[in-house]
Short mmCIF file of C-alpha atoms in Angstrom, two decimals:
data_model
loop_
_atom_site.label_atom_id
_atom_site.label_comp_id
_atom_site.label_asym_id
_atom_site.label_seq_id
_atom_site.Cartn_x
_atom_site.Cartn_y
_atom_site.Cartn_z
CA UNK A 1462 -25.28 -5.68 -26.62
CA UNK A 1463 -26.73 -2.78 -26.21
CA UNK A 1464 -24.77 -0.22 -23.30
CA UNK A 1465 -27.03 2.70 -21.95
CA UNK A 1466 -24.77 5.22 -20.47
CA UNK A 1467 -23.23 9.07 -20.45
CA UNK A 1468 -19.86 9.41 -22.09
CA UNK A 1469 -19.23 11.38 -18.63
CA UNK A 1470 -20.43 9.14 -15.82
CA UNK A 1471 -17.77 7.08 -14.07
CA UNK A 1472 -19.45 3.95 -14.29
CA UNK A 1473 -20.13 4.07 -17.47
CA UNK A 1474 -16.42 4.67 -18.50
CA UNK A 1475 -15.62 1.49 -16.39
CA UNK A 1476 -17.57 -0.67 -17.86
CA UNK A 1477 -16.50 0.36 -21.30
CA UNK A 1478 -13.38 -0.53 -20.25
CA UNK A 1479 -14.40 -3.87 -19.14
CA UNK A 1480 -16.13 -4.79 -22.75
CA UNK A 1481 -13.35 -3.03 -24.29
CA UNK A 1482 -10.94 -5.41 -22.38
CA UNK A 1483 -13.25 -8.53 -23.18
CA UNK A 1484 -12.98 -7.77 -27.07
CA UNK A 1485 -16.96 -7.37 -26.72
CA UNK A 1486 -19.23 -5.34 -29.26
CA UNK A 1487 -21.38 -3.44 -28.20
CA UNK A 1488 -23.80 -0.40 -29.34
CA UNK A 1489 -23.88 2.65 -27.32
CA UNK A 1490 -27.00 4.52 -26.55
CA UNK A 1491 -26.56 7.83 -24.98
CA UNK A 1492 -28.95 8.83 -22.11
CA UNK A 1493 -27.69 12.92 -21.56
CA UNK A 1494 -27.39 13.07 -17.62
CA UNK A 1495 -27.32 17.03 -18.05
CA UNK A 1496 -30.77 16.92 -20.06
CA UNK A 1497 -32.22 14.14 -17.17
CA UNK A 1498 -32.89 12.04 -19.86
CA UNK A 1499 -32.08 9.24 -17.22
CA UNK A 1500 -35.45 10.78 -15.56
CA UNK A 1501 -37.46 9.84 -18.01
CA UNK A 1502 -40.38 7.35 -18.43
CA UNK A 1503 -38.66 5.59 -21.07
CA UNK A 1504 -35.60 5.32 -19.55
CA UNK A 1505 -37.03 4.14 -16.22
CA UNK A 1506 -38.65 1.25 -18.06
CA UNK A 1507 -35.29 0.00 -18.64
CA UNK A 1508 -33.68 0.90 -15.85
CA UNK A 1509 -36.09 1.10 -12.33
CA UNK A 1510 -32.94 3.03 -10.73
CA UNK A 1511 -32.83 5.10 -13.29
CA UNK A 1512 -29.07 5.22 -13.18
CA UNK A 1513 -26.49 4.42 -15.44
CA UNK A 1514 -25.09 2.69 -17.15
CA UNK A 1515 -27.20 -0.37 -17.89
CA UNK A 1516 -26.40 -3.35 -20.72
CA UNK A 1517 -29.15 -5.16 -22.27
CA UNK A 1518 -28.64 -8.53 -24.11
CA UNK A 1519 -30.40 -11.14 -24.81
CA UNK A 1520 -33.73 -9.78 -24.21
CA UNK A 1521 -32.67 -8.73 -20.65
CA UNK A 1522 -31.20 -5.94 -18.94
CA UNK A 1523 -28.32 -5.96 -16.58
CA UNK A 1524 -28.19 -3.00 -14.38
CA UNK A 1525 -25.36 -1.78 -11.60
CA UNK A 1526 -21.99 -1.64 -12.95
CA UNK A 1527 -20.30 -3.95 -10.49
CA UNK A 1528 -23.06 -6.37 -11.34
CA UNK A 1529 -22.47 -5.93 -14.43
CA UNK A 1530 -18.80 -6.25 -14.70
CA UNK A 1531 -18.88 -9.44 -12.45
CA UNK A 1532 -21.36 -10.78 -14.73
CA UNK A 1533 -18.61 -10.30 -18.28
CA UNK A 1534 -16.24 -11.93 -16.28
CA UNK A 1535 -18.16 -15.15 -15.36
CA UNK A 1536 -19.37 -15.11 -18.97
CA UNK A 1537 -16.43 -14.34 -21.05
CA UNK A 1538 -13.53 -15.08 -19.01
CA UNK A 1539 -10.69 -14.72 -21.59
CA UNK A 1540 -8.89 -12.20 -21.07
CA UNK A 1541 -9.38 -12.43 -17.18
CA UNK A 1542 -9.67 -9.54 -14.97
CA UNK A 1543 -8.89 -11.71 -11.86
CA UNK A 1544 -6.31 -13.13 -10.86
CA UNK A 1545 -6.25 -16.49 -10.55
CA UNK A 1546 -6.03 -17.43 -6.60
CA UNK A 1547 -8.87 -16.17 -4.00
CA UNK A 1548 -6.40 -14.27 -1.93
CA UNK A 1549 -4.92 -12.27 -4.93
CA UNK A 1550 -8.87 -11.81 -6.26
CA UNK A 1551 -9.92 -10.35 -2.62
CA UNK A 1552 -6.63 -8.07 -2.66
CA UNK A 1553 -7.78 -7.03 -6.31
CA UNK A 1554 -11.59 -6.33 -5.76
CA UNK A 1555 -10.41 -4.57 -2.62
CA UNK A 1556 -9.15 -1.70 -4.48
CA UNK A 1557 -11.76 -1.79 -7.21
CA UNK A 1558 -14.27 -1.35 -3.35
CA UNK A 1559 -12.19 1.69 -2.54
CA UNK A 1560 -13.36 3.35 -5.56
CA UNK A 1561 -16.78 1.69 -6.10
CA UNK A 1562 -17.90 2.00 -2.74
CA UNK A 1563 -15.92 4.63 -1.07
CA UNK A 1564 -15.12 7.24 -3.47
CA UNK A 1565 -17.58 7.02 -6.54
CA UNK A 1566 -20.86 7.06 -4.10
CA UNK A 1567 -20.11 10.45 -2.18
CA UNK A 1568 -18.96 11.59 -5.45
CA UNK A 1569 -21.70 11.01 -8.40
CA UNK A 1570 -24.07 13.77 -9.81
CA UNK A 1571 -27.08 12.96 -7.83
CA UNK A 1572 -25.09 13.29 -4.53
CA UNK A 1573 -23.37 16.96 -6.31
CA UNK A 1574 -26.72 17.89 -7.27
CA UNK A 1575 -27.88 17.37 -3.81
CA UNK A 1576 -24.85 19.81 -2.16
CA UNK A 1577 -25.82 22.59 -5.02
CA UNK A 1578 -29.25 22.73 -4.99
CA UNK A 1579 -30.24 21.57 -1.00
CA UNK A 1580 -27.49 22.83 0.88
CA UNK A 1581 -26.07 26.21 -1.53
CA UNK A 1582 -22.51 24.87 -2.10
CA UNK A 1583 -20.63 26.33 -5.10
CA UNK A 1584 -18.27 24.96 -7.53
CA UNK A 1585 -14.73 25.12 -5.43
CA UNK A 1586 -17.47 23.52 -2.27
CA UNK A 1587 -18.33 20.87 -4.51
CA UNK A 1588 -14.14 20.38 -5.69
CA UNK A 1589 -13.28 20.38 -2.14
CA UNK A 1590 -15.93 17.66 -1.65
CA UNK A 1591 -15.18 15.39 -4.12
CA UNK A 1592 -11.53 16.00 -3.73
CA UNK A 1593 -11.74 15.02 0.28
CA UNK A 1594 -13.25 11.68 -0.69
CA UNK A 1595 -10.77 11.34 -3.99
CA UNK A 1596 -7.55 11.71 -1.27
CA UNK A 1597 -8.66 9.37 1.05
CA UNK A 1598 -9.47 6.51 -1.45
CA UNK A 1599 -6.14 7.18 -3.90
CA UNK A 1600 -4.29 7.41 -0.24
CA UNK A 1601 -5.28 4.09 0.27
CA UNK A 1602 -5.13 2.70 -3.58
CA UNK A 1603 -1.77 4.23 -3.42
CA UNK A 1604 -0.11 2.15 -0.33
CA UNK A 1605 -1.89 -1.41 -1.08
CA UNK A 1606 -0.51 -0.80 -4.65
CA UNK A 1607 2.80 -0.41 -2.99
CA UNK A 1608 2.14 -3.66 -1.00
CA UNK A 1609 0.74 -5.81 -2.94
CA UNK A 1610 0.83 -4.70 -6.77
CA UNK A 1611 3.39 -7.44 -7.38
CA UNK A 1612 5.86 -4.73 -9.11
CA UNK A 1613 3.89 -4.57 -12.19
CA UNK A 1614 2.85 -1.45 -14.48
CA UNK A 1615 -0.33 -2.36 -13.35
CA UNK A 1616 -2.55 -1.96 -9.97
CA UNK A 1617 -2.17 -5.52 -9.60
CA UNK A 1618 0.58 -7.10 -12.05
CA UNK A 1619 1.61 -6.80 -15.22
CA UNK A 1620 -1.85 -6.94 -17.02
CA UNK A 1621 -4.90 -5.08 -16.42
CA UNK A 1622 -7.18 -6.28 -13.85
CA UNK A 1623 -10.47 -5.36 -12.44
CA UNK A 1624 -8.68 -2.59 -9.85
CA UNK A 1625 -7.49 -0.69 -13.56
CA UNK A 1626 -11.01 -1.09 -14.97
CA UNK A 1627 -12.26 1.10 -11.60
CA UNK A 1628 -9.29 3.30 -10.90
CA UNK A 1629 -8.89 4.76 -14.67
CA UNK A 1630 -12.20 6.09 -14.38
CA UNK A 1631 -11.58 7.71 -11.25
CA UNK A 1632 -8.91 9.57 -12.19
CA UNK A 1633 -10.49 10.98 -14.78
CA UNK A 1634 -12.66 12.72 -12.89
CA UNK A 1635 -10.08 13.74 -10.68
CA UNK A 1636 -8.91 15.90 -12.93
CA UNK A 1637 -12.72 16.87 -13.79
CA UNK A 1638 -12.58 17.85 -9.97
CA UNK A 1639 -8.97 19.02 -10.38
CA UNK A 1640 -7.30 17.93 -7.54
CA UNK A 1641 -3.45 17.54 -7.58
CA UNK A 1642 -2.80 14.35 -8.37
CA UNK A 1643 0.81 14.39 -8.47
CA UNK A 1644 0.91 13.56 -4.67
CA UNK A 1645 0.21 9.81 -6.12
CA UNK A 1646 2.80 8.59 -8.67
CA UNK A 1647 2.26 5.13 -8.42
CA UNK A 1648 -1.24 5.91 -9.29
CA UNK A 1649 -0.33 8.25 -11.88
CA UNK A 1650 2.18 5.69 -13.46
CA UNK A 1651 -0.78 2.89 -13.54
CA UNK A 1652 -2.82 5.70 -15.33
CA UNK A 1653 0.15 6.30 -17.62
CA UNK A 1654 0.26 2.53 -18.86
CA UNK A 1655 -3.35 2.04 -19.12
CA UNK A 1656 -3.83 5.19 -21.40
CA UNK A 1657 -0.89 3.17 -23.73
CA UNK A 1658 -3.81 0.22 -24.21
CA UNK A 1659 -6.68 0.15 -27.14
CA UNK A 1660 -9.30 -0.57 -25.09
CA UNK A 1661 -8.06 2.55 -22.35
CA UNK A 1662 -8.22 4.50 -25.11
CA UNK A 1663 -11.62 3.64 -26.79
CA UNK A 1664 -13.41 3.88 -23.46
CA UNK A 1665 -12.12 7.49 -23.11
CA UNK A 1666 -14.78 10.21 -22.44
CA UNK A 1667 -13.71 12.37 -24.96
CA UNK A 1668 -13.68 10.15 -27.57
CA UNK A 1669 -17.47 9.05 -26.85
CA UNK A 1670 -19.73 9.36 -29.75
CA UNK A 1671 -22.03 11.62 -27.30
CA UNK A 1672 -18.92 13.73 -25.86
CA UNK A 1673 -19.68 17.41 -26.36
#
């Protein structure tokens, strides 16, 4: 496997953590976001979108990190990151949604690029921004955790599921962002017990082999 992505990018820290989780190897080829590498010809011969991350195998390439993530779990399904009953697995990929499609979207470099260079906003415009969208979501990730999270160190249980591999991530670039996240300690304790866990750790941004 072959895992095109930015030591930086959200998505691409997500689905490290997903092949991390799934005991996969997997080579990493860097494509530098601040250099637009992802802008290039060759790049857009892998990837149309020209977004990443993207995973080729098998003489194919997989492309859209949800896609891809879905896609590792119907093909390597030990260790699962679903639970095993269709109500728990909607509750689950309902707070992986509130990141993936409520937070991460408003929030990713094309979309920051967009606010600096279109409409003038500065750095603490662009933290206010993100950090609007950030609230909302870990709001909302906060209280179903509280519901539903089955009392676990976990978002959903006692082992890592899908709703880790998206929320981790997110966090991160909270900070990157620097909003306060103490206002979430439920979150803040699921980030706590994922950052005690191998694969956590090896999907870390800093510790990327293209991390400057």
């Amino acid at each position: 496997m072959q895992l095109y992505g930015f030591f930086r990018s959200g998505t691409s820290h997500r689905l490290r953590i997903a092949l991390n989780l799934k005991r996969l190897a997997y080579e990493q080829v860097a494509i530098d976001l601040r250099r637009e590498e992802h802008l290039r010809a060759e790049f857009k011969a892998i990837n149309p979108q020209q977004l990443v991350p993207a995973l080729e195998f098998g003489g194919r390439v997989l492309t859209q990190s949800p896609a891809i993530i879905e896609w590792l779990e119907e093909r390597y399904p030990d260790p699962p990151l679903l639970p095993p009953g269709p109500d728990e697995r909607a509750q689950v990929r309902a707070l992986a949604a509130i990141v993936g499609c409520d937070i991460h979207p408003v929030n990713n470099r094309r979309i920051l690029e967009a606010l600096r260079h279109r409409f003038g906003a500065d750095e603490a415009a662009i933290n206010d921004w993100c950090g609007t969208w950030i609230a909302a979501g870990f709001d909302a990730f906060e209280a179903l955790v509280k519901a539903h999270g089955r009392g676990g160190e976990f978002a959903f249980g006692h082992q890592p599921t899908l709703a880790d591999v998206y929320l981790v991530p997110q966090i991160e670039s909270a900070r990157r962002f620097k909003v306060e996240l103490a206002r979430w300690p439920r979150l803040m304790a699921i980030d706590a017990a994922c950052a005690r866990i191998e694969a956590f750790q090896r999907a870390a941004p800093a510790v990327q082999p293209d991390a400057s």
